[in-house]
Amino acid sequence: MDLFNSALQALTQGFAAITWQAAVMVGIGCVLLFLAVVKKIEPMLLVPIGFGIILGNLPLAHLAAQDEGGIINLIYNAGILTEIFPCLLFVGLGAMIDFGPLLANPSVLIFGAAGQFGIFLTLFLALALGFSRESAISIAVIGACDGPTAIYVASKYARDLLPAISIAAYSYMSLVPIIQPPIMRALTTKKERATLMAYGEKKVSKTVKILFPVICAVVTILIAPMGAPLMGMLMLGNFLKESGVVGRLVDVSENMLANIVTLFLGLSIGASMLGGNFLRWETILIFILGAVAISLDTVAGVLLGKLMRVITKGKVNPLLGAAGTSAFPMSARVVQREGQKANPRSFLLFHAIGANTGGQIGSVMAAAAMLAIMAALG
Amino acid sequence: MEELDFGLTMTLMGMGVTFGTLLILIGIITLLARLFPYKKEAEKSKEGN
């Protein structure tokens, strides 16, 4: 009978050890899987994150990112804590991005700077709410609308907030089509939104396309060396693509490498979201601040767009400013859709893609500048 | 007050560096486009190769 009891106890110890926080997290993991599988929302990311949450929160499984020696702990230590995953993702991203629209119309690059304004205003808010400088910076970078950059900064300065920050960053990237349109409509008149912009894909020479990633990497890294890993990898990926001589490396970068890293990154981030450290007031604040950051990015971008419209005497559609975030290509699509709603003859996609890729560069520059200043301040 | 100073420094320097760098890049792209303008025939032959 004792033997039976011991066996029964051994087989039920998992159930006995589960806490209410772990149960809630398993529920959250299931919700993410539901959103990914049934609603098709960011499945590439939500499936590994959702499954990672479930695995990480099951008691005695030793699968949390924090469980020393566990398989996910090894992945987490090797890829997240060393900051390798976000950098490798940037190689893939660089190989996917076409800077052609930006090179054809370089003035839209300025929207890529305005699109980062929310980062800095959110920094103030986070500081005012009592977050430490390191945490405030990491939270503010959610406003970059750029998952890998947010993970890179948070893994440097706020590892305890990393799960919440990465989930918020990726969630808001996919929520851009819901967050941006009301702000764009509120800040512009229908006449402004209906502004027609000259359409016609200006061609750029292959030489310019090849030289741009090299020169951009050199200039930006010389200005802000702290952002070198991100910018260097982004431009490496783009150079592979534009050079036209390493098709196999481009294929590997934009497919296999990006997919493998996304899988391991999602899994280890998910498995780091334990009930005890995720279900707290700070997490809710981080999500609120992230939404504020992205909203402020849109506000700053659209306001700059309005200014550009005045300066150019009506040649720039102010909606373009909203594409200055690095939520690529979601922001550009939102701009195109809103522009066409106001004027069916409007075709802003080419310009918006340019501003959107500019936002990609702008977000890395903003993060690099913050890292450099933090390093300087000790 | 110290945190306000920090926030202000970060905002001014951060936005300044971001805007400044992107303006430099605009200048470089414009210069590159002038130095290496798109030539239809040349690009076609490159693509052919």
GROMACS .gro file of C-alpha atoms in nm:
model
  427
    1MET     CA    1   0.000   0.000   0.000
    2ASP     CA    2   0.292   0.230   0.086
    3LEU     CA    3   0.446   0.154  -0.251
    4PHE     CA    4   0.119   0.240  -0.421
    5ASN     CA    5   0.095   0.567  -0.228
    6SER     CA    6   0.455   0.659  -0.317
    7ALA     CA    7   0.395   0.586  -0.683
    8LEU     CA    8   0.073   0.785  -0.678
    9GLN     CA    9   0.249   1.072  -0.505
   10ALA     CA   10   0.529   1.068  -0.762
   11LEU     CA   11   0.280   1.074  -1.047
   12THR     CA   12   0.076   1.359  -0.903
   13GLN     CA   13   0.356   1.580  -0.775
   14GLY     CA   14   0.338   1.792  -1.092
   15PHE     CA   15  -0.029   1.870  -1.026
   16ALA     CA   16   0.046   1.938  -0.660
   17ALA     CA   17   0.327   2.178  -0.742
   18ILE     CA   18   0.138   2.400  -0.984
   19THR     CA   19   0.068   2.748  -0.851
   20TRP     CA   20  -0.216   2.978  -0.952
   21GLN     CA   21   0.036   3.207  -1.126
   22ALA     CA   22   0.170   2.918  -1.332
   23ALA     CA   23  -0.185   2.814  -1.420
   24VAL     CA   24  -0.266   3.167  -1.537
   25MET     CA   25   0.051   3.174  -1.749
   26VAL     CA   26  -0.037   2.839  -1.907
   27GLY     CA   27  -0.375   2.996  -1.989
   28ILE     CA   28  -0.199   3.297  -2.144
   29GLY     CA   29   0.019   3.061  -2.348
   30CYS     CA   30  -0.295   2.885  -2.475
   31VAL     CA   31  -0.452   3.220  -2.568
   32LEU     CA   32  -0.143   3.312  -2.771
   33LEU     CA   33  -0.157   2.976  -2.948
   34PHE     CA   34  -0.526   3.035  -3.020
   35LEU     CA   35  -0.452   3.381  -3.164
   36ALA     CA   36  -0.172   3.238  -3.378
   37VAL     CA   37  -0.345   2.925  -3.504
   38VAL     CA   38  -0.710   3.033  -3.530
   39LYS     CA   39  -0.681   3.410  -3.585
   40LYS     CA   40  -0.351   3.386  -3.778
   41ILE     CA   41  -0.200   3.677  -3.578
   42GLU     CA   42   0.182   3.674  -3.605
   43PRO     CA   43   0.193   3.291  -3.599
   44MET     CA   44   0.568   3.276  -3.666
   45LEU     CA   45   0.625   3.445  -3.335
   46LEU     CA   46   0.323   3.366  -3.121
   47VAL     CA   47   0.346   2.989  -3.169
   48PRO     CA   48   0.699   2.955  -3.021
   49ILE     CA   49   0.627   3.218  -2.754
   50GLY     CA   50   0.295   3.061  -2.655
   51PHE     CA   51   0.441   2.713  -2.640
   52GLY     CA   52   0.744   2.845  -2.454
   53ILE     CA   53   0.515   3.000  -2.190
   54ILE     CA   54   0.336   2.670  -2.140
   55LEU     CA   55   0.660   2.469  -2.115
   56GLY     CA   56   0.834   2.722  -1.892
   57ASN     CA   57   0.551   2.737  -1.640
   58LEU     CA   58   0.492   2.367  -1.594
   59PRO     CA   59   0.631   2.276  -1.252
   60LEU     CA   60   0.921   2.032  -1.220
   61ALA     CA   61   0.968   2.029  -1.599
   62HIS     CA   62   1.293   2.223  -1.572
   63LEU     CA   63   1.209   2.401  -1.896
   64ALA     CA   64   1.196   2.763  -1.781
   65ALA     CA   65   1.459   2.992  -1.931
   66GLN     CA   66   1.582   3.050  -1.575
   67ASP     CA   67   1.627   2.679  -1.491
   68GLU     CA   68   2.004   2.634  -1.490
   69GLY     CA   69   2.118   2.358  -1.722
   70GLY     CA   70   1.776   2.303  -1.882
   71ILE     CA   71   1.758   2.292  -2.261
   72ILE     CA   72   1.574   2.624  -2.292
   73ASN     CA   73   1.809   2.782  -2.039
   74LEU     CA   74   2.099   2.688  -2.266
   75ILE     CA   75   1.927   2.848  -2.566
   76TYR     CA   76   1.836   3.157  -2.361
   77ASN     CA   77   2.190   3.201  -2.229
   78ALA     CA   78   2.349   3.145  -2.568
   79GLY     CA   79   2.115   3.357  -2.776
   80ILE     CA   80   1.941   3.619  -2.563
   81LEU     CA   81   2.185   3.704  -2.286
   82THR     CA   82   2.470   3.723  -2.535
   83GLU     CA   83   2.250   3.942  -2.765
   84ILE     CA   84   2.327   3.712  -3.057
   85PHE     CA   85   1.964   3.641  -3.158
   86PRO     CA   86   1.858   4.002  -3.224
   87CYS     CA   87   2.176   4.059  -3.425
   88LEU     CA   88   2.126   3.745  -3.634
   89LEU     CA   89   1.764   3.845  -3.695
   90PHE     CA   90   1.893   4.171  -3.835
   91VAL     CA   91   2.103   3.986  -4.094
   92GLY     CA   92   1.783   3.821  -4.216
   93LEU     CA   93   1.592   4.149  -4.202
   94GLY     CA   94   1.863   4.327  -4.401
   95ALA     CA   95   1.847   4.055  -4.666
   96MET     CA   96   1.469   4.106  -4.692
   97ILE     CA   97   1.465   4.487  -4.709
   98ASP     CA   98   1.473   4.673  -5.037
   99PHE     CA   99   1.610   5.022  -4.976
  100GLY     CA  100   1.526   5.113  -5.338
  101PRO     CA  101   1.224   5.336  -5.257
  102LEU     CA  102   1.428   5.515  -4.991
  103LEU     CA  103   1.725   5.567  -5.223
  104ALA     CA  104   1.492   5.696  -5.495
  105ASN     CA  105   1.340   5.954  -5.261
  106PRO     CA  106   1.590   6.012  -4.977
  107SER     CA  107   1.401   6.305  -4.823
  108VAL     CA  108   1.151   6.058  -4.669
  109LEU     CA  109   1.435   5.937  -4.448
  110ILE     CA  110   1.360   6.232  -4.223
  111PHE     CA  111   1.031   6.063  -4.125
  112GLY     CA  112   1.243   5.779  -3.991
  113ALA     CA  113   1.378   6.021  -3.731
  114ALA     CA  114   1.040   6.172  -3.640
  115GLY     CA  115   0.906   5.820  -3.596
  116GLN     CA  116   1.138   5.770  -3.301
  117PHE     CA  117   1.015   6.072  -3.105
  118GLY     CA  118   0.779   5.862  -2.896
  119ILE     CA  119   1.075   5.669  -2.758
  120PHE     CA  120   1.210   5.975  -2.585
  121LEU     CA  121   0.877   6.108  -2.457
  122THR     CA  122   0.800   5.765  -2.316
  123LEU     CA  123   1.137   5.769  -2.145
  124PHE     CA  124   1.020   6.073  -1.948
  125LEU     CA  125   0.695   5.900  -1.857
  126ALA     CA  126   0.874   5.584  -1.744
  127LEU     CA  127   1.114   5.787  -1.530
  128ALA     CA  128   0.821   5.980  -1.381
  129LEU     CA  129   0.651   5.649  -1.295
  130GLY     CA  130   0.954   5.549  -1.091
  131PHE     CA  131   1.133   5.309  -1.323
  132SER     CA  132   1.512   5.309  -1.301
  133ARG     CA  133   1.704   5.473  -1.586
  134GLU     CA  134   1.802   5.135  -1.730
  135SER     CA  135   1.446   5.006  -1.716
  136ALA     CA  136   1.304   5.333  -1.853
  137ILE     CA  137   1.533   5.319  -2.156
  138SER     CA  138   1.446   4.957  -2.224
  139ILE     CA  139   1.073   5.027  -2.198
  140ALA     CA  140   1.096   5.339  -2.415
  141VAL     CA  141   1.262   5.143  -2.696
  142ILE     CA  142   0.932   4.956  -2.744
  143GLY     CA  143   0.847   5.278  -2.931
  144ALA     CA  144   1.102   5.183  -3.193
  145CYS     CA  145   0.838   4.931  -3.312
  146ASP     CA  146   1.128   4.700  -3.363
  147GLY     CA  147   1.133   4.370  -3.173
  148PRO     CA  148   1.502   4.280  -3.214
  149THR     CA  149   1.615   4.631  -3.111
  150ALA     CA  150   1.390   4.624  -2.803
  151ILE     CA  151   1.526   4.281  -2.706
  152TYR     CA  152   1.883   4.397  -2.766
  153VAL     CA  153   1.849   4.699  -2.536
  154ALA     CA  154   1.646   4.518  -2.270
  155SER     CA  155   1.894   4.228  -2.258
  156LYS     CA  156   2.165   4.483  -2.185
  157TYR     CA  157   1.987   4.691  -1.924
  158ALA     CA  158   1.669   4.529  -1.793
  159ARG     CA  159   1.682   4.151  -1.812
  160ASP     CA  160   1.407   4.115  -1.554
  161LEU     CA  161   1.172   4.312  -1.780
  162LEU     CA  162   1.285   4.142  -2.101
  163PRO     CA  163   0.983   3.908  -2.135
  164ALA     CA  164   0.728   4.187  -2.092
  165ILE     CA  165   0.921   4.426  -2.317
  166SER     CA  166   0.967   4.177  -2.598
  167ILE     CA  167   0.604   4.066  -2.590
  168ALA     CA  168   0.490   4.430  -2.585
  169ALA     CA  169   0.723   4.523  -2.872
  170TYR     CA  170   0.607   4.241  -3.097
  171SER     CA  171   0.240   4.279  -2.999
  172TYR     CA  172   0.234   4.647  -3.083
  173MET     CA  173   0.414   4.587  -3.412
  174SER     CA  174   0.125   4.368  -3.516
  175LEU     CA  175  -0.128   4.615  -3.369
  176VAL     CA  176   0.002   4.904  -3.580
  177PRO     CA  177  -0.294   4.874  -3.823
  178ILE     CA  178  -0.527   4.930  -3.526
  179ILE     CA  179  -0.326   5.192  -3.333
  180GLN     CA  180  -0.220   5.426  -3.614
  181PRO     CA  181  -0.532   5.501  -3.826
  182PRO     CA  182  -0.737   5.684  -3.558
  183ILE     CA  183  -0.437   5.904  -3.474
  184MET     CA  184  -0.371   5.975  -3.842
  185ARG     CA  185  -0.734   6.074  -3.897
  186ALA     CA  186  -0.751   6.285  -3.581
  187LEU     CA  187  -0.445   6.492  -3.675
  188THR     CA  188  -0.521   6.552  -4.042
  189THR     CA  189  -0.806   6.694  -4.245
  190LYS     CA  190  -0.955   6.491  -4.528
  191LYS     CA  191  -0.805   6.741  -4.773
  192GLU     CA  192  -0.458   6.679  -4.630
  193ARG     CA  193  -0.501   6.302  -4.641
  194ALA     CA  194  -0.620   6.323  -4.999
  195THR     CA  195  -0.297   6.494  -5.111
  196LEU     CA  196  -0.170   6.328  -5.426
  197MET     CA  197   0.200   6.261  -5.448
  198ALA     CA  198   0.391   6.221  -5.771
  199TYR     CA  199   0.392   5.853  -5.851
  200GLY     CA  200   0.644   5.681  -6.064
  201GLU     CA  201   0.906   5.444  -5.937
  202LYS     CA  202   1.223   5.642  -5.973
  203LYS     CA  203   1.497   5.399  -6.064
  204VAL     CA  204   1.820   5.379  -5.868
  205SER     CA  205   2.142   5.248  -6.014
  206LYS     CA  206   2.275   4.915  -5.893
  207THR     CA  207   2.598   5.088  -5.787
  208VAL     CA  208   2.407   5.311  -5.544
  209LYS     CA  209   2.220   5.012  -5.404
  210ILE     CA  210   2.548   4.825  -5.347
  211LEU     CA  211   2.732   5.123  -5.198
  212PHE     CA  212   2.452   5.232  -4.964
  213PRO     CA  213   2.474   4.952  -4.705
  214VAL     CA  214   2.852   4.985  -4.684
  215ILE     CA  215   2.850   5.363  -4.648
  216CYS     CA  216   2.549   5.360  -4.413
  217ALA     CA  217   2.720   5.105  -4.187
  218VAL     CA  218   3.045   5.303  -4.180
  219VAL     CA  219   2.880   5.641  -4.113
  220THR     CA  220   2.629   5.525  -3.850
  221ILE     CA  221   2.878   5.305  -3.665
  222LEU     CA  222   3.134   5.586  -3.654
  223ILE     CA  223   2.868   5.816  -3.507
  224ALA     CA  224   2.723   5.567  -3.257
  225PRO     CA  225   2.948   5.260  -3.217
  226MET     CA  226   2.718   5.114  -2.950
  227GLY     CA  227   2.466   5.033  -3.220
  228ALA     CA  228   2.728   4.861  -3.435
  229PRO     CA  229   2.607   4.503  -3.380
  230LEU     CA  230   2.255   4.588  -3.496
  231MET     CA  231   2.336   4.831  -3.776
  232GLY     CA  232   2.635   4.625  -3.890
  233MET     CA  233   2.426   4.308  -3.921
  234LEU     CA  234   2.134   4.490  -4.087
  235MET     CA  235   2.360   4.639  -4.350
  236LEU     CA  236   2.553   4.312  -4.394
  237GLY     CA  237   2.225   4.137  -4.477
  238ASN     CA  238   2.134   4.412  -4.722
  239PHE     CA  239   2.477   4.406  -4.884
  240LEU     CA  240   2.450   4.029  -4.934
  241LYS     CA  241   2.123   4.091  -5.119
  242GLU     CA  242   2.235   4.388  -5.327
  243SER     CA  243   2.578   4.253  -5.419
  244GLY     CA  244   2.404   3.990  -5.629
  245VAL     CA  245   2.691   3.744  -5.598
  246VAL     CA  246   2.593   3.541  -5.292
  247GLY     CA  247   2.245   3.418  -5.369
  248ARG     CA  248   2.284   3.117  -5.143
  249LEU     CA  249   2.382   3.333  -4.845
  250VAL     CA  250   2.085   3.562  -4.911
  251ASP     CA  251   1.856   3.261  -4.925
  252VAL     CA  252   1.998   3.127  -4.598
  253SER     CA  253   1.981   3.467  -4.426
  254GLU     CA  254   1.625   3.558  -4.516
  255ASN     CA  255   1.482   3.211  -4.473
  256MET     CA  256   1.667   2.950  -4.268
  257LEU     CA  257   1.863   3.182  -4.039
  258ALA     CA  258   1.572   3.418  -3.971
  259ASN     CA  259   1.333   3.127  -3.915
  260ILE     CA  260   1.563   2.931  -3.683
  261VAL     CA  261   1.645   3.239  -3.477
  262THR     CA  262   1.277   3.338  -3.460
  263LEU     CA  263   1.191   2.988  -3.332
  264PHE     CA  264   1.457   2.983  -3.061
  265LEU     CA  265   1.406   3.349  -2.970
  266GLY     CA  266   1.030   3.304  -2.933
  267LEU     CA  267   1.065   2.980  -2.741
  268SER     CA  268   1.321   3.115  -2.493
  269ILE     CA  269   1.139   3.447  -2.445
  270GLY     CA  270   0.816   3.257  -2.382
  271ALA     CA  271   0.985   3.021  -2.138
  272SER     CA  272   1.123   3.320  -1.946
  273MET     CA  273   0.770   3.449  -1.878
  274LEU     CA  274   0.710   3.289  -1.541
  275GLY     CA  275   0.401   3.370  -1.340
  276GLY     CA  276   0.600   3.511  -1.051
  277ASN     CA  277   0.792   3.766  -1.256
  278PHE     CA  278   0.535   3.840  -1.526
  279LEU     CA  279   0.206   3.877  -1.340
  280ARG     CA  280   0.281   4.206  -1.170
  281TRP     CA  281   0.182   4.568  -1.191
  282GLU     CA  282   0.502   4.661  -1.379
  283THR     CA  283   0.404   4.442  -1.673
  284ILE     CA  284   0.076   4.629  -1.716
  285LEU     CA  285   0.264   4.960  -1.696
  286ILE     CA  286   0.508   4.841  -1.961
  287PHE     CA  287   0.223   4.754  -2.197
  288ILE     CA  288   0.059   5.094  -2.136
  289LEU     CA  289   0.388   5.279  -2.191
  290GLY     CA  290   0.454   5.077  -2.507
  291ALA     CA  291   0.118   5.182  -2.650
  292VAL     CA  292   0.189   5.543  -2.556
  293ALA     CA  293   0.531   5.525  -2.724
  294ILE     CA  294   0.394   5.398  -3.054
  295SER     CA  295   0.108   5.647  -3.047
  296LEU     CA  296   0.352   5.934  -2.987
  297ASP     CA  297   0.572   5.811  -3.273
  298THR     CA  298   0.271   5.836  -3.501
  299VAL     CA  299   0.176   6.180  -3.367
  300ALA     CA  300   0.530   6.314  -3.421
  301GLY     CA  301   0.553   6.160  -3.767
  302VAL     CA  302   0.219   6.298  -3.886
  303LEU     CA  303   0.293   6.643  -3.743
  304LEU     CA  304   0.626   6.647  -3.928
  305GLY     CA  305   0.434   6.536  -4.238
  306LYS     CA  306   0.202   6.835  -4.198
  307LEU     CA  307   0.503   7.064  -4.167
  308MET     CA  308   0.661   6.910  -4.478
  309ARG     CA  309   0.331   6.963  -4.663
  310VAL     CA  310   0.342   7.333  -4.579
  311ILE     CA  311   0.712   7.367  -4.669
  312THR     CA  312   0.671   7.185  -5.002
  313LYS     CA  313   0.348   7.375  -5.078
  314GLY     CA  314   0.124   7.071  -5.073
  315LYS     CA  315   0.349   6.816  -5.241
  316VAL     CA  316   0.383   6.584  -4.940
  317ASN     CA  317   0.096   6.384  -4.796
  318PRO     CA  318   0.124   6.416  -4.415
  319LEU     CA  319   0.015   6.054  -4.369
  320LEU     CA  320   0.363   5.954  -4.484
  321GLY     CA  321   0.494   6.060  -4.143
  322ALA     CA  322   0.314   5.766  -3.982
  323ALA     CA  323   0.532   5.529  -4.186
  324GLY     CA  324   0.844   5.655  -4.011
  325THR     CA  325   0.822   5.378  -3.751
  326SER     CA  326   1.012   5.059  -3.817
  327ALA     CA  327   0.704   4.838  -3.811
  328PHE     CA  328   0.789   4.714  -4.157
  329PRO     CA  329   0.588   4.689  -4.379
  330MET     CA  330   0.275   4.732  -4.163
  331SER     CA  331   0.304   5.110  -4.126
  332ALA     CA  332   0.355   5.159  -4.500
  333ARG     CA  333   0.044   4.953  -4.575
  334VAL     CA  334  -0.160   5.154  -4.323
  335VAL     CA  335  -0.050   5.479  -4.490
  336GLN     CA  336  -0.141   5.344  -4.834
  337ARG     CA  337  -0.484   5.231  -4.712
  338GLU     CA  338  -0.566   5.556  -4.531
  339GLY     CA  339  -0.448   5.762  -4.828
  340GLN     CA  340  -0.670   5.568  -5.065
  341LYS     CA  341  -0.966   5.599  -4.833
  342ALA     CA  342  -0.936   5.976  -4.857
  343ASN     CA  343  -0.860   5.978  -5.228
  344PRO     CA  344  -0.901   5.661  -5.436
  345ARG     CA  345  -0.650   5.799  -5.689
  346SER     CA  346  -0.382   5.829  -5.421
  347PHE     CA  347  -0.099   5.580  -5.431
  348LEU     CA  348   0.141   5.635  -5.143
  349LEU     CA  349   0.289   5.287  -5.102
  350PHE     CA  350   0.618   5.353  -5.282
  351HIS     CA  351   0.690   5.666  -5.074
  352ALA     CA  352   0.563   5.501  -4.755
  353ILE     CA  353   0.791   5.199  -4.801
  354GLY     CA  354   1.081   5.446  -4.830
  355ALA     CA  355   0.982   5.617  -4.505
  356ASN     CA  356   0.928   5.278  -4.340
  357THR     CA  357   1.278   5.153  -4.428
  358GLY     CA  358   1.405   5.491  -4.307
  359GLY     CA  359   1.229   5.413  -3.979
  360GLN     CA  360   1.426   5.090  -3.959
  361ILE     CA  361   1.752   5.285  -3.977
  362GLY     CA  362   1.614   5.557  -3.747
  363SER     CA  363   1.512   5.311  -3.476
  364VAL     CA  364   1.856   5.152  -3.464
  365MET     CA  365   2.017   5.498  -3.456
  366ALA     CA  366   1.791   5.611  -3.171
  367ALA     CA  367   1.870   5.296  -2.973
  368ALA     CA  368   2.242   5.332  -3.050
  369ALA     CA  369   2.236   5.694  -2.934
  370MET     CA  370   2.067   5.593  -2.609
  371LEU     CA  371   2.317   5.313  -2.548
  372ALA     CA  372   2.607   5.549  -2.619
  373ILE     CA  373   2.473   5.812  -2.379
  374MET     CA  374   2.410   5.548  -2.112
  375ALA     CA  375   2.764   5.418  -2.152
  376ALA     CA  376   2.900   5.772  -2.130
  377LEU     CA  377   2.701   5.837  -1.812
  378GLY     CA  378   2.842   5.517  -1.664
  379MET     CA  379   1.535   6.668  -1.073
  380GLU     CA  380   1.830   6.446  -1.158
  381GLU     CA  381   1.600   6.213  -1.350
  382LEU     CA  382   1.453   6.510  -1.538
  383ASP     CA  383   1.805   6.618  -1.637
  384PHE     CA  384   1.878   6.265  -1.751
  385GLY     CA  385   1.557   6.250  -1.955
  386LEU     CA  386   1.626   6.587  -2.115
  387THR     CA  387   1.986   6.498  -2.201
  388MET     CA  388   1.879   6.168  -2.348
  389THR     CA  389   1.599   6.329  -2.552
  390LEU     CA  390   1.803   6.618  -2.688
  391MET     CA  391   2.112   6.410  -2.762
  392GLY     CA  392   1.917   6.107  -2.883
  393MET     CA  393   1.687   6.296  -3.119
  394GLY     CA  394   1.976   6.521  -3.225
  395VAL     CA  395   2.195   6.225  -3.316
  396THR     CA  396   1.909   6.045  -3.492
  397PHE     CA  397   1.802   6.350  -3.696
  398GLY     CA  398   2.164   6.449  -3.763
  399THR     CA  399   2.265   6.105  -3.884
  400LEU     CA  400   1.964   6.069  -4.108
  401LEU     CA  401   2.027   6.413  -4.257
  402ILE     CA  402   2.387   6.308  -4.331
  403LEU     CA  403   2.253   5.992  -4.495
  404ILE     CA  404   2.012   6.199  -4.707
  405GLY     CA  405   2.311   6.403  -4.826
  406ILE     CA  406   2.514   6.091  -4.900
  407ILE     CA  407   2.230   5.924  -5.092
  408THR     CA  408   2.171   6.239  -5.296
  409LEU     CA  409   2.542   6.259  -5.376
  410LEU     CA  410   2.557   5.889  -5.469
  411ALA     CA  411   2.257   5.927  -5.698
  412ARG     CA  412   2.432   6.214  -5.877
  413LEU     CA  413   2.763   6.031  -5.903
  414PHE     CA  414   2.602   5.709  -6.022
  415PRO     CA  415   2.279   5.798  -6.202
  416TYR     CA  416   2.050   5.526  -6.326
  417LYS     CA  417   2.123   5.441  -6.687
  418LYS     CA  418   1.867   5.219  -6.848
  419GLU     CA  419   2.095   5.039  -7.091
  420ALA     CA  420   2.380   4.993  -6.845
  421GLU     CA  421   2.147   4.843  -6.582
  422LYS     CA  422   1.992   4.613  -6.838
  423SER     CA  423   2.329   4.480  -6.947
  424LYS     CA  424   2.429   4.431  -6.581
  425GLU     CA  425   2.110   4.238  -6.517
  426GLY     CA  426   2.181   4.035  -6.831
  427ASN     CA  427   2.520   3.938  -6.697
   0.00000   0.00000   0.00000
